[in-house]
Amino acid sequence: MAYQPFNLAGHVALVTGGNRGIGLGMAEALAACGADVAIWGRKAAANQEAVQKLATHGVKAKAWEVDVAHEDQVVAAMADTVAQMGRIDTVFANAGVGYGAPSFVDMSTETYRKTLAVNLDGVFFTLREACRHMVERAKAGDPGGSLVGVASLAAIEGAARNEAYAATKGGVISMIKSIAVEHARYGVRANAILPGWIATDMTEMAQNSPAFAEKVIPRVPARRWGTPDDFGGIAVYLASQASAYHSGDTLVIDGGYSIF
């Protein structure tokens, strides 16, 4: 019999920030493997465009307009997503912002707070409500689930002029490890993904910088920018039963940049 763990038929995945970039790359791969996909994003037009792409795979795809920085929106959206999708098996807490500053001493408190609100508070609210659903399901005799926090290499390397961003991503890793330990008894696993230099809207300025192209990208052993499609495989793996015994880990997707 052929190995079938990557068949996600009957599986429901939620991807926050899933209407573009890494989130959409993951969502498309999940849908291609048969998963129904829920998208959370702040922009209605982008949400609907993403849903149309996902629907071409013959799966159920729906979107909710959610700003994860607001607890009330997350709580309401999680309840409605479960109600409309029937269940949630995997959550990718991917929504994030990349505010920086000319220097650490010039970084405003407003920038710091805005970054934490989305990148750390938003992940906390999203994963807490997902855990609530998965624990209730487990207690009713249906254990299991996969929770994924999208962090960054900034969490483990020195990210100059991005102290707030780095702090949030380091916090995501610690949060994921705690979730993994506490919820293993319910069959729930939790892991973090750490992207490297990926060509998305967030890195547009760097992509257009000749100096960056000359000095940074040549340090990537893969010799190229990463793309959202590069996250499809890890998304399917973490959603599938192939990762049933894989929890509390940090998975680096960076073309080898961090080890070179």
PDB file of C-alpha atoms in Angstrom:
ATOM      1  CA  MET A   1       0.000   0.000   0.000  1.00  0.00           C
ATOM      2  CA  ALA A   2       1.298   3.460  -0.898  1.00  0.00           C
ATOM      3  CA  TYR A   3       2.353   5.813   1.888  1.00  0.00           C
ATOM      4  CA  GLN A   4      -0.589   8.173   2.389  1.00  0.00           C
ATOM      5  CA  PRO A   5       0.015  10.586   5.299  1.00  0.00           C
ATOM      6  CA  PHE A   6       0.115  13.640   3.050  1.00  0.00           C
ATOM      7  CA  ASN A   7      -3.447  13.100   1.878  1.00  0.00           C
ATOM      8  CA  LEU A   8      -5.297  15.808   3.822  1.00  0.00           C
ATOM      9  CA  ALA A   9      -8.833  15.018   2.650  1.00  0.00           C
ATOM     10  CA  GLY A  10     -11.242  15.739   5.498  1.00  0.00           C
ATOM     11  CA  HIS A  11      -8.672  17.947   7.235  1.00  0.00           C
ATOM     12  CA  VAL A  12      -9.397  21.596   8.102  1.00  0.00           C
ATOM     13  CA  ALA A  13      -6.564  24.112   8.330  1.00  0.00           C
ATOM     14  CA  LEU A  14      -6.649  27.750   9.433  1.00  0.00           C
ATOM     15  CA  VAL A  15      -3.978  30.139   8.156  1.00  0.00           C
ATOM     16  CA  THR A  16      -3.804  33.642   9.616  1.00  0.00           C
ATOM     17  CA  GLY A  17      -2.325  36.153   7.225  1.00  0.00           C
ATOM     18  CA  GLY A  18      -3.165  33.565   4.603  1.00  0.00           C
ATOM     19  CA  ASN A  19      -4.173  35.910   1.814  1.00  0.00           C
ATOM     20  CA  ARG A  20      -0.641  36.579   0.544  1.00  0.00           C
ATOM     21  CA  GLY A  21       3.038  35.787   0.996  1.00  0.00           C
ATOM     22  CA  ILE A  22       4.139  32.814   3.064  1.00  0.00           C
ATOM     23  CA  GLY A  23       0.624  32.286   4.391  1.00  0.00           C
ATOM     24  CA  LEU A  24      -0.861  31.902   0.923  1.00  0.00           C
ATOM     25  CA  GLY A  25       2.006  29.650  -0.132  1.00  0.00           C
ATOM     26  CA  MET A  26       1.181  27.327   2.749  1.00  0.00           C
ATOM     27  CA  ALA A  27      -2.572  27.543   2.164  1.00  0.00           C
ATOM     28  CA  GLU A  28      -2.248  26.603  -1.514  1.00  0.00           C
ATOM     29  CA  ALA A  29      -0.178  23.516  -0.718  1.00  0.00           C
ATOM     30  CA  LEU A  30      -2.646  22.423   1.970  1.00  0.00           C
ATOM     31  CA  ALA A  31      -5.540  22.799  -0.451  1.00  0.00           C
ATOM     32  CA  ALA A  32      -3.647  20.931  -3.173  1.00  0.00           C
ATOM     33  CA  CYS A  33      -3.361  17.995  -0.753  1.00  0.00           C
ATOM     34  CA  GLY A  34      -7.107  18.012  -0.115  1.00  0.00           C
ATOM     35  CA  ALA A  35      -7.478  20.124   3.037  1.00  0.00           C
ATOM     36  CA  ASP A  36     -10.319  22.570   3.501  1.00  0.00           C
ATOM     37  CA  VAL A  37      -8.768  25.940   4.315  1.00  0.00           C
ATOM     38  CA  ALA A  38      -9.890  28.926   6.367  1.00  0.00           C
ATOM     39  CA  ILE A  39      -8.111  32.225   5.764  1.00  0.00           C
ATOM     40  CA  TRP A  40      -7.884  35.126   8.193  1.00  0.00           C
ATOM     41  CA  GLY A  41      -6.677  38.457   6.854  1.00  0.00           C
ATOM     42  CA  ARG A  42      -7.287  42.157   7.302  1.00  0.00           C
ATOM     43  CA  LYS A  43      -8.016  42.988   3.654  1.00  0.00           C
ATOM     44  CA  ALA A  44     -11.316  41.724   2.286  1.00  0.00           C
ATOM     45  CA  ALA A  45     -10.306  41.953  -1.389  1.00  0.00           C
ATOM     46  CA  ALA A  46      -7.098  39.975  -0.833  1.00  0.00           C
ATOM     47  CA  ASN A  47      -9.036  37.428   1.217  1.00  0.00           C
ATOM     48  CA  GLN A  48     -11.483  36.770  -1.583  1.00  0.00           C
ATOM     49  CA  GLU A  49      -8.740  36.529  -4.189  1.00  0.00           C
ATOM     50  CA  ALA A  50      -7.016  33.910  -2.036  1.00  0.00           C
ATOM     51  CA  VAL A  51     -10.258  31.969  -1.581  1.00  0.00           C
ATOM     52  CA  GLN A  52     -10.763  31.846  -5.344  1.00  0.00           C
ATOM     53  CA  LYS A  53      -7.264  30.393  -5.798  1.00  0.00           C
ATOM     54  CA  LEU A  54      -7.800  27.770  -3.119  1.00  0.00           C
ATOM     55  CA  ALA A  55     -11.200  26.766  -4.464  1.00  0.00           C
ATOM     56  CA  THR A  56      -9.609  25.685  -7.748  1.00  0.00           C
ATOM     57  CA  HIS A  57      -8.308  22.647  -5.871  1.00  0.00           C
ATOM     58  CA  GLY A  58     -11.874  21.446  -5.290  1.00  0.00           C
ATOM     59  CA  VAL A  59     -11.818  22.056  -1.526  1.00  0.00           C
ATOM     60  CA  LYS A  60     -13.893  24.223   0.771  1.00  0.00           C
ATOM     61  CA  ALA A  61     -12.243  27.614   1.271  1.00  0.00           C
ATOM     62  CA  LYS A  62     -13.570  30.541   3.275  1.00  0.00           C
ATOM     63  CA  ALA A  63     -12.132  33.800   4.566  1.00  0.00           C
ATOM     64  CA  TRP A  64     -12.714  36.004   7.572  1.00  0.00           C
ATOM     65  CA  GLU A  65     -11.695  39.649   7.918  1.00  0.00           C
ATOM     66  CA  VAL A  66      -9.709  39.567  11.169  1.00  0.00           C
ATOM     67  CA  ASP A  67      -7.095  41.763  12.810  1.00  0.00           C
ATOM     68  CA  VAL A  68      -5.374  39.348  15.186  1.00  0.00           C
ATOM     69  CA  ALA A  69      -4.137  42.206  17.351  1.00  0.00           C
ATOM     70  CA  HIS A  70      -7.702  42.508  18.682  1.00  0.00           C
ATOM     71  CA  GLU A  71      -8.632  39.762  21.118  1.00  0.00           C
ATOM     72  CA  ASP A  72     -12.382  40.127  20.592  1.00  0.00           C
ATOM     73  CA  GLN A  73     -12.008  39.650  16.835  1.00  0.00           C
ATOM     74  CA  VAL A  74      -9.910  36.520  17.302  1.00  0.00           C
ATOM     75  CA  VAL A  75     -12.303  34.964  19.812  1.00  0.00           C
ATOM     76  CA  ALA A  76     -15.315  35.637  17.592  1.00  0.00           C
ATOM     77  CA  ALA A  77     -13.592  34.519  14.391  1.00  0.00           C
ATOM     78  CA  MET A  78     -12.352  31.274  15.930  1.00  0.00           C
ATOM     79  CA  ALA A  79     -15.849  30.365  17.093  1.00  0.00           C
ATOM     80  CA  ASP A  80     -17.333  31.210  13.695  1.00  0.00           C
ATOM     81  CA  THR A  81     -14.589  29.372  11.807  1.00  0.00           C
ATOM     82  CA  VAL A  82     -15.241  26.211  13.817  1.00  0.00           C
ATOM     83  CA  ALA A  83     -18.982  26.598  13.284  1.00  0.00           C
ATOM     84  CA  GLN A  84     -18.705  27.071   9.518  1.00  0.00           C
ATOM     85  CA  MET A  85     -15.832  24.674   8.801  1.00  0.00           C
ATOM     86  CA  GLY A  86     -16.996  21.997  11.265  1.00  0.00           C
ATOM     87  CA  ARG A  87     -13.656  21.722  13.075  1.00  0.00           C
ATOM     88  CA  ILE A  88     -10.068  22.948  12.952  1.00  0.00           C
ATOM     89  CA  ASP A  89      -7.263  20.410  12.797  1.00  0.00           C
ATOM     90  CA  THR A  90      -4.279  22.656  12.121  1.00  0.00           C
ATOM     91  CA  VAL A  91      -3.596  26.327  12.778  1.00  0.00           C
ATOM     92  CA  PHE A  92      -0.780  28.349  11.239  1.00  0.00           C
ATOM     93  CA  ALA A  93      -0.383  31.562  13.264  1.00  0.00           C
ATOM     94  CA  ASN A  94       1.332  33.373  10.438  1.00  0.00           C
ATOM     95  CA  ALA A  95      -0.062  36.942  10.481  1.00  0.00           C
ATOM     96  CA  GLY A  96       2.708  39.406  11.217  1.00  0.00           C
ATOM     97  CA  VAL A  97       4.168  42.867  10.631  1.00  0.00           C
ATOM     98  CA  GLY A  98       7.758  43.956  10.140  1.00  0.00           C
ATOM     99  CA  TYR A  99       8.147  47.427  11.614  1.00  0.00           C
ATOM    100  CA  GLY A 100      11.745  48.518  12.118  1.00  0.00           C
ATOM    101  CA  ALA A 101      13.603  51.799  12.754  1.00  0.00           C
ATOM    102  CA  PRO A 102      16.766  53.606  11.612  1.00  0.00           C
ATOM    103  CA  SER A 103      18.373  52.472  14.878  1.00  0.00           C
ATOM    104  CA  PHE A 104      17.426  50.947  18.222  1.00  0.00           C
ATOM    105  CA  VAL A 105      17.658  54.296  20.008  1.00  0.00           C
ATOM    106  CA  ASP A 106      15.336  55.817  17.415  1.00  0.00           C
ATOM    107  CA  MET A 107      12.735  53.056  17.733  1.00  0.00           C
ATOM    108  CA  SER A 108       9.559  54.572  19.109  1.00  0.00           C
ATOM    109  CA  THR A 109       7.380  53.063  21.771  1.00  0.00           C
ATOM    110  CA  GLU A 110       4.543  53.175  19.234  1.00  0.00           C
ATOM    111  CA  THR A 111       6.509  50.974  16.820  1.00  0.00           C
ATOM    112  CA  TYR A 112       7.351  48.581  19.638  1.00  0.00           C
ATOM    113  CA  ARG A 113       3.731  48.307  20.770  1.00  0.00           C
ATOM    114  CA  LYS A 114       2.349  47.908  17.232  1.00  0.00           C
ATOM    115  CA  THR A 115       4.805  45.111  16.526  1.00  0.00           C
ATOM    116  CA  LEU A 116       4.020  43.250  19.733  1.00  0.00           C
ATOM    117  CA  ALA A 117       0.271  43.652  19.215  1.00  0.00           C
ATOM    118  CA  VAL A 118       0.281  41.657  15.979  1.00  0.00           C
ATOM    119  CA  ASN A 119       3.334  39.409  16.174  1.00  0.00           C
ATOM    120  CA  LEU A 120       3.061  38.269  19.776  1.00  0.00           C
ATOM    121  CA  ASP A 121      -0.370  39.165  21.151  1.00  0.00           C
ATOM    122  CA  GLY A 122      -2.007  38.033  17.915  1.00  0.00           C
ATOM    123  CA  VAL A 123      -0.239  34.675  17.999  1.00  0.00           C
ATOM    124  CA  PHE A 124      -1.129  34.257  21.671  1.00  0.00           C
ATOM    125  CA  PHE A 125      -4.832  34.982  21.083  1.00  0.00           C
ATOM    126  CA  THR A 126      -4.980  32.742  18.009  1.00  0.00           C
ATOM    127  CA  LEU A 127      -3.245  29.736  19.536  1.00  0.00           C
ATOM    128  CA  ARG A 128      -5.052  30.060  22.864  1.00  0.00           C
ATOM    129  CA  GLU A 129      -8.452  29.909  21.170  1.00  0.00           C
ATOM    130  CA  ALA A 130      -7.293  27.063  18.919  1.00  0.00           C
ATOM    131  CA  CYS A 131      -6.101  25.151  21.981  1.00  0.00           C
ATOM    132  CA  ARG A 132      -9.471  25.704  23.630  1.00  0.00           C
ATOM    133  CA  HIS A 133     -11.200  24.071  20.648  1.00  0.00           C
ATOM    134  CA  MET A 134      -8.739  21.181  20.435  1.00  0.00           C
ATOM    135  CA  VAL A 135      -8.825  20.425  24.163  1.00  0.00           C
ATOM    136  CA  GLU A 136     -12.635  20.398  24.160  1.00  0.00           C
ATOM    137  CA  ARG A 137     -12.589  18.062  21.172  1.00  0.00           C
ATOM    138  CA  ALA A 138     -10.058  15.773  22.864  1.00  0.00           C
ATOM    139  CA  LYS A 139     -12.147  15.581  26.031  1.00  0.00           C
ATOM    140  CA  ALA A 140     -15.080  14.543  23.848  1.00  0.00           C
ATOM    141  CA  GLY A 141     -13.042  11.634  22.498  1.00  0.00           C
ATOM    142  CA  ASP A 142     -11.504  13.227  19.391  1.00  0.00           C
ATOM    143  CA  PRO A 143      -7.882  14.085  20.275  1.00  0.00           C
ATOM    144  CA  GLY A 144      -5.289  15.595  17.999  1.00  0.00           C
ATOM    145  CA  GLY A 145      -4.235  18.788  16.318  1.00  0.00           C
ATOM    146  CA  SER A 146      -1.251  20.708  15.038  1.00  0.00           C
ATOM    147  CA  LEU A 147      -0.365  24.276  16.019  1.00  0.00           C
ATOM    148  CA  VAL A 148       2.287  26.216  14.136  1.00  0.00           C
ATOM    149  CA  GLY A 149       3.761  29.606  14.958  1.00  0.00           C
ATOM    150  CA  VAL A 150       5.593  31.393  12.164  1.00  0.00           C
ATOM    151  CA  ALA A 151       8.611  33.044  13.762  1.00  0.00           C
ATOM    152  CA  SER A 152      11.767  34.241  11.976  1.00  0.00           C
ATOM    153  CA  LEU A 153      15.523  33.880  11.862  1.00  0.00           C
ATOM    154  CA  ALA A 154      15.467  37.204  13.700  1.00  0.00           C
ATOM    155  CA  ALA A 155      14.525  35.181  16.783  1.00  0.00           C
ATOM    156  CA  ILE A 156      17.880  33.409  16.874  1.00  0.00           C
ATOM    157  CA  GLU A 157      20.232  35.816  15.088  1.00  0.00           C
ATOM    158  CA  GLY A 158      21.049  39.458  15.740  1.00  0.00           C
ATOM    159  CA  ALA A 159      18.576  41.561  13.747  1.00  0.00           C
ATOM    160  CA  ALA A 160      19.941  45.097  13.898  1.00  0.00           C
ATOM    161  CA  ARG A 161      17.328  47.861  13.883  1.00  0.00           C
ATOM    162  CA  ASN A 162      14.632  45.229  14.395  1.00  0.00           C
ATOM    163  CA  GLU A 163      14.745  44.674  18.141  1.00  0.00           C
ATOM    164  CA  ALA A 164      10.967  44.760  18.586  1.00  0.00           C
ATOM    165  CA  TYR A 165      10.406  42.346  15.719  1.00  0.00           C
ATOM    166  CA  ALA A 166      13.121  39.994  16.977  1.00  0.00           C
ATOM    167  CA  ALA A 167      11.663  40.029  20.484  1.00  0.00           C
ATOM    168  CA  THR A 168       8.235  39.014  19.216  1.00  0.00           C
ATOM    169  CA  LYS A 169       9.601  36.157  17.153  1.00  0.00           C
ATOM    170  CA  GLY A 170      11.695  34.864  20.035  1.00  0.00           C
ATOM    171  CA  GLY A 171       8.567  34.996  22.143  1.00  0.00           C
ATOM    172  CA  VAL A 172       6.689  32.896  19.603  1.00  0.00           C
ATOM    173  CA  ILE A 173       9.298  30.131  19.881  1.00  0.00           C
ATOM    174  CA  SER A 174       9.054  30.076  23.673  1.00  0.00           C
ATOM    175  CA  MET A 175       5.261  30.095  23.535  1.00  0.00           C
ATOM    176  CA  ILE A 176       5.226  27.187  21.101  1.00  0.00           C
ATOM    177  CA  LYS A 177       7.469  25.082  23.336  1.00  0.00           C
ATOM    178  CA  SER A 178       5.204  25.681  26.328  1.00  0.00           C
ATOM    179  CA  ILE A 179       2.105  24.789  24.314  1.00  0.00           C
ATOM    180  CA  ALA A 180       3.771  21.606  23.059  1.00  0.00           C
ATOM    181  CA  VAL A 181       4.533  20.362  26.565  1.00  0.00           C
ATOM    182  CA  GLU A 182       1.159  21.243  28.060  1.00  0.00           C
ATOM    183  CA  HIS A 183      -1.021  19.895  25.267  1.00  0.00           C
ATOM    184  CA  ALA A 184       0.725  16.676  24.268  1.00  0.00           C
ATOM    185  CA  ARG A 185      -1.688  14.792  26.529  1.00  0.00           C
ATOM    186  CA  TYR A 186      -4.490  15.896  24.187  1.00  0.00           C
ATOM    187  CA  GLY A 187      -2.663  14.681  21.101  1.00  0.00           C
ATOM    188  CA  VAL A 188      -1.864  18.270  20.148  1.00  0.00           C
ATOM    189  CA  ARG A 189       1.595  19.089  18.840  1.00  0.00           C
ATOM    190  CA  ALA A 190       3.125  22.538  18.374  1.00  0.00           C
ATOM    191  CA  ASN A 191       6.086  23.682  16.288  1.00  0.00           C
ATOM    192  CA  ALA A 192       7.620  26.917  15.011  1.00  0.00           C
ATOM    193  CA  ILE A 193       8.745  27.759  11.484  1.00  0.00           C
ATOM    194  CA  LEU A 194      11.646  30.200  11.076  1.00  0.00           C
ATOM    195  CA  PRO A 195      11.779  31.738   7.583  1.00  0.00           C
ATOM    196  CA  GLY A 196      14.957  33.307   6.274  1.00  0.00           C
ATOM    197  CA  TRP A 197      15.100  35.878   3.480  1.00  0.00           C
ATOM    198  CA  ILE A 198      11.813  35.369   1.661  1.00  0.00           C
ATOM    199  CA  ALA A 199      10.547  37.480  -1.239  1.00  0.00           C
ATOM    200  CA  THR A 200       7.252  38.883   0.084  1.00  0.00           C
ATOM    201  CA  ASP A 201       5.674  42.305   0.527  1.00  0.00           C
ATOM    202  CA  MET A 202       7.434  42.618   3.892  1.00  0.00           C
ATOM    203  CA  THR A 203      10.890  42.401   2.287  1.00  0.00           C
ATOM    204  CA  GLU A 204      10.149  44.561  -0.751  1.00  0.00           C
ATOM    205  CA  MET A 205      12.649  47.297   0.205  1.00  0.00           C
ATOM    206  CA  ALA A 206      15.441  44.759   0.638  1.00  0.00           C
ATOM    207  CA  GLN A 207      14.563  43.104  -2.662  1.00  0.00           C
ATOM    208  CA  ASN A 208      14.973  46.455  -4.418  1.00  0.00           C
ATOM    209  CA  SER A 209      18.310  47.243  -2.739  1.00  0.00           C
ATOM    210  CA  PRO A 210      21.441  46.721  -4.886  1.00  0.00           C
ATOM    211  CA  ALA A 211      23.566  46.589  -1.724  1.00  0.00           C
ATOM    212  CA  PHE A 212      21.383  43.846  -0.268  1.00  0.00           C
ATOM    213  CA  ALA A 213      21.559  41.881  -3.504  1.00  0.00           C
ATOM    214  CA  GLU A 214      25.346  42.217  -3.519  1.00  0.00           C
ATOM    215  CA  LYS A 215      26.153  41.580   0.143  1.00  0.00           C
ATOM    216  CA  VAL A 216      23.379  39.464   1.668  1.00  0.00           C
ATOM    217  CA  ILE A 217      21.832  37.125  -0.884  1.00  0.00           C
ATOM    218  CA  PRO A 218      25.257  35.729  -1.948  1.00  0.00           C
ATOM    219  CA  ARG A 219      25.564  34.512   1.675  1.00  0.00           C
ATOM    220  CA  VAL A 220      22.547  32.261   1.133  1.00  0.00           C
ATOM    221  CA  PRO A 221      23.966  28.872   0.095  1.00  0.00           C
ATOM    222  CA  ALA A 222      20.916  28.312  -2.113  1.00  0.00           C
ATOM    223  CA  ARG A 223      21.948  31.541  -3.907  1.00  0.00           C
ATOM    224  CA  ARG A 224      18.457  32.947  -4.162  1.00  0.00           C
ATOM    225  CA  TRP A 225      15.606  34.523  -2.271  1.00  0.00           C
ATOM    226  CA  GLY A 226      13.110  32.123  -0.780  1.00  0.00           C
ATOM    227  CA  THR A 227       9.562  32.207  -2.117  1.00  0.00           C
ATOM    228  CA  PRO A 228       6.164  31.513  -0.530  1.00  0.00           C
ATOM    229  CA  ASP A 229       6.055  28.227  -2.452  1.00  0.00           C
ATOM    230  CA  ASP A 230       9.061  27.059  -0.441  1.00  0.00           C
ATOM    231  CA  PHE A 231       6.764  26.742   2.594  1.00  0.00           C
ATOM    232  CA  GLY A 232       4.209  24.430   1.033  1.00  0.00           C
ATOM    233  CA  GLY A 233       6.052  21.241   1.919  1.00  0.00           C
ATOM    234  CA  ILE A 234       6.648  22.082   5.572  1.00  0.00           C
ATOM    235  CA  ALA A 235       3.016  23.193   5.928  1.00  0.00           C
ATOM    236  CA  VAL A 236       1.689  19.895   4.575  1.00  0.00           C
ATOM    237  CA  TYR A 237       4.122  17.928   6.723  1.00  0.00           C
ATOM    238  CA  LEU A 238       3.131  19.712   9.933  1.00  0.00           C
ATOM    239  CA  ALA A 239      -0.575  19.369   9.173  1.00  0.00           C
ATOM    240  CA  SER A 240      -0.287  15.691   8.305  1.00  0.00           C
ATOM    241  CA  GLN A 241       0.093  12.556  10.371  1.00  0.00           C
ATOM    242  CA  ALA A 242       3.668  12.300   9.102  1.00  0.00           C
ATOM    243  CA  SER A 243       4.544  14.738  11.921  1.00  0.00           C
ATOM    244  CA  ALA A 244       2.447  12.998  14.595  1.00  0.00           C
ATOM    245  CA  TYR A 245       5.479  12.573  16.890  1.00  0.00           C
ATOM    246  CA  HIS A 246       7.179  15.865  16.008  1.00  0.00           C
ATOM    247  CA  SER A 247       6.522  18.599  18.566  1.00  0.00           C
ATOM    248  CA  GLY A 248       8.236  21.503  20.301  1.00  0.00           C
ATOM    249  CA  ASP A 249      10.649  22.059  17.444  1.00  0.00           C
ATOM    250  CA  THR A 250      11.938  25.056  15.488  1.00  0.00           C
ATOM    251  CA  LEU A 251      12.164  24.368  11.773  1.00  0.00           C
ATOM    252  CA  VAL A 252      14.451  26.719   9.853  1.00  0.00           C
ATOM    253  CA  ILE A 253      13.565  27.367   6.190  1.00  0.00           C
ATOM    254  CA  ASP A 254      16.326  29.665   4.956  1.00  0.00           C
ATOM    255  CA  GLY A 255      18.272  28.052   2.108  1.00  0.00           C
ATOM    256  CA  GLY A 256      21.126  27.397   4.536  1.00  0.00           C
ATOM    257  CA  TYR A 257      21.702  31.078   5.403  1.00  0.00           C
ATOM    258  CA  SER A 258      21.927  30.622   9.180  1.00  0.00           C
ATOM    259  CA  ILE A 259      24.675  27.996   9.016  1.00  0.00           C
ATOM    260  CA  PHE A 260      26.912  29.567   6.389  1.00  0.00           C
TER     261      PHE A 260
END
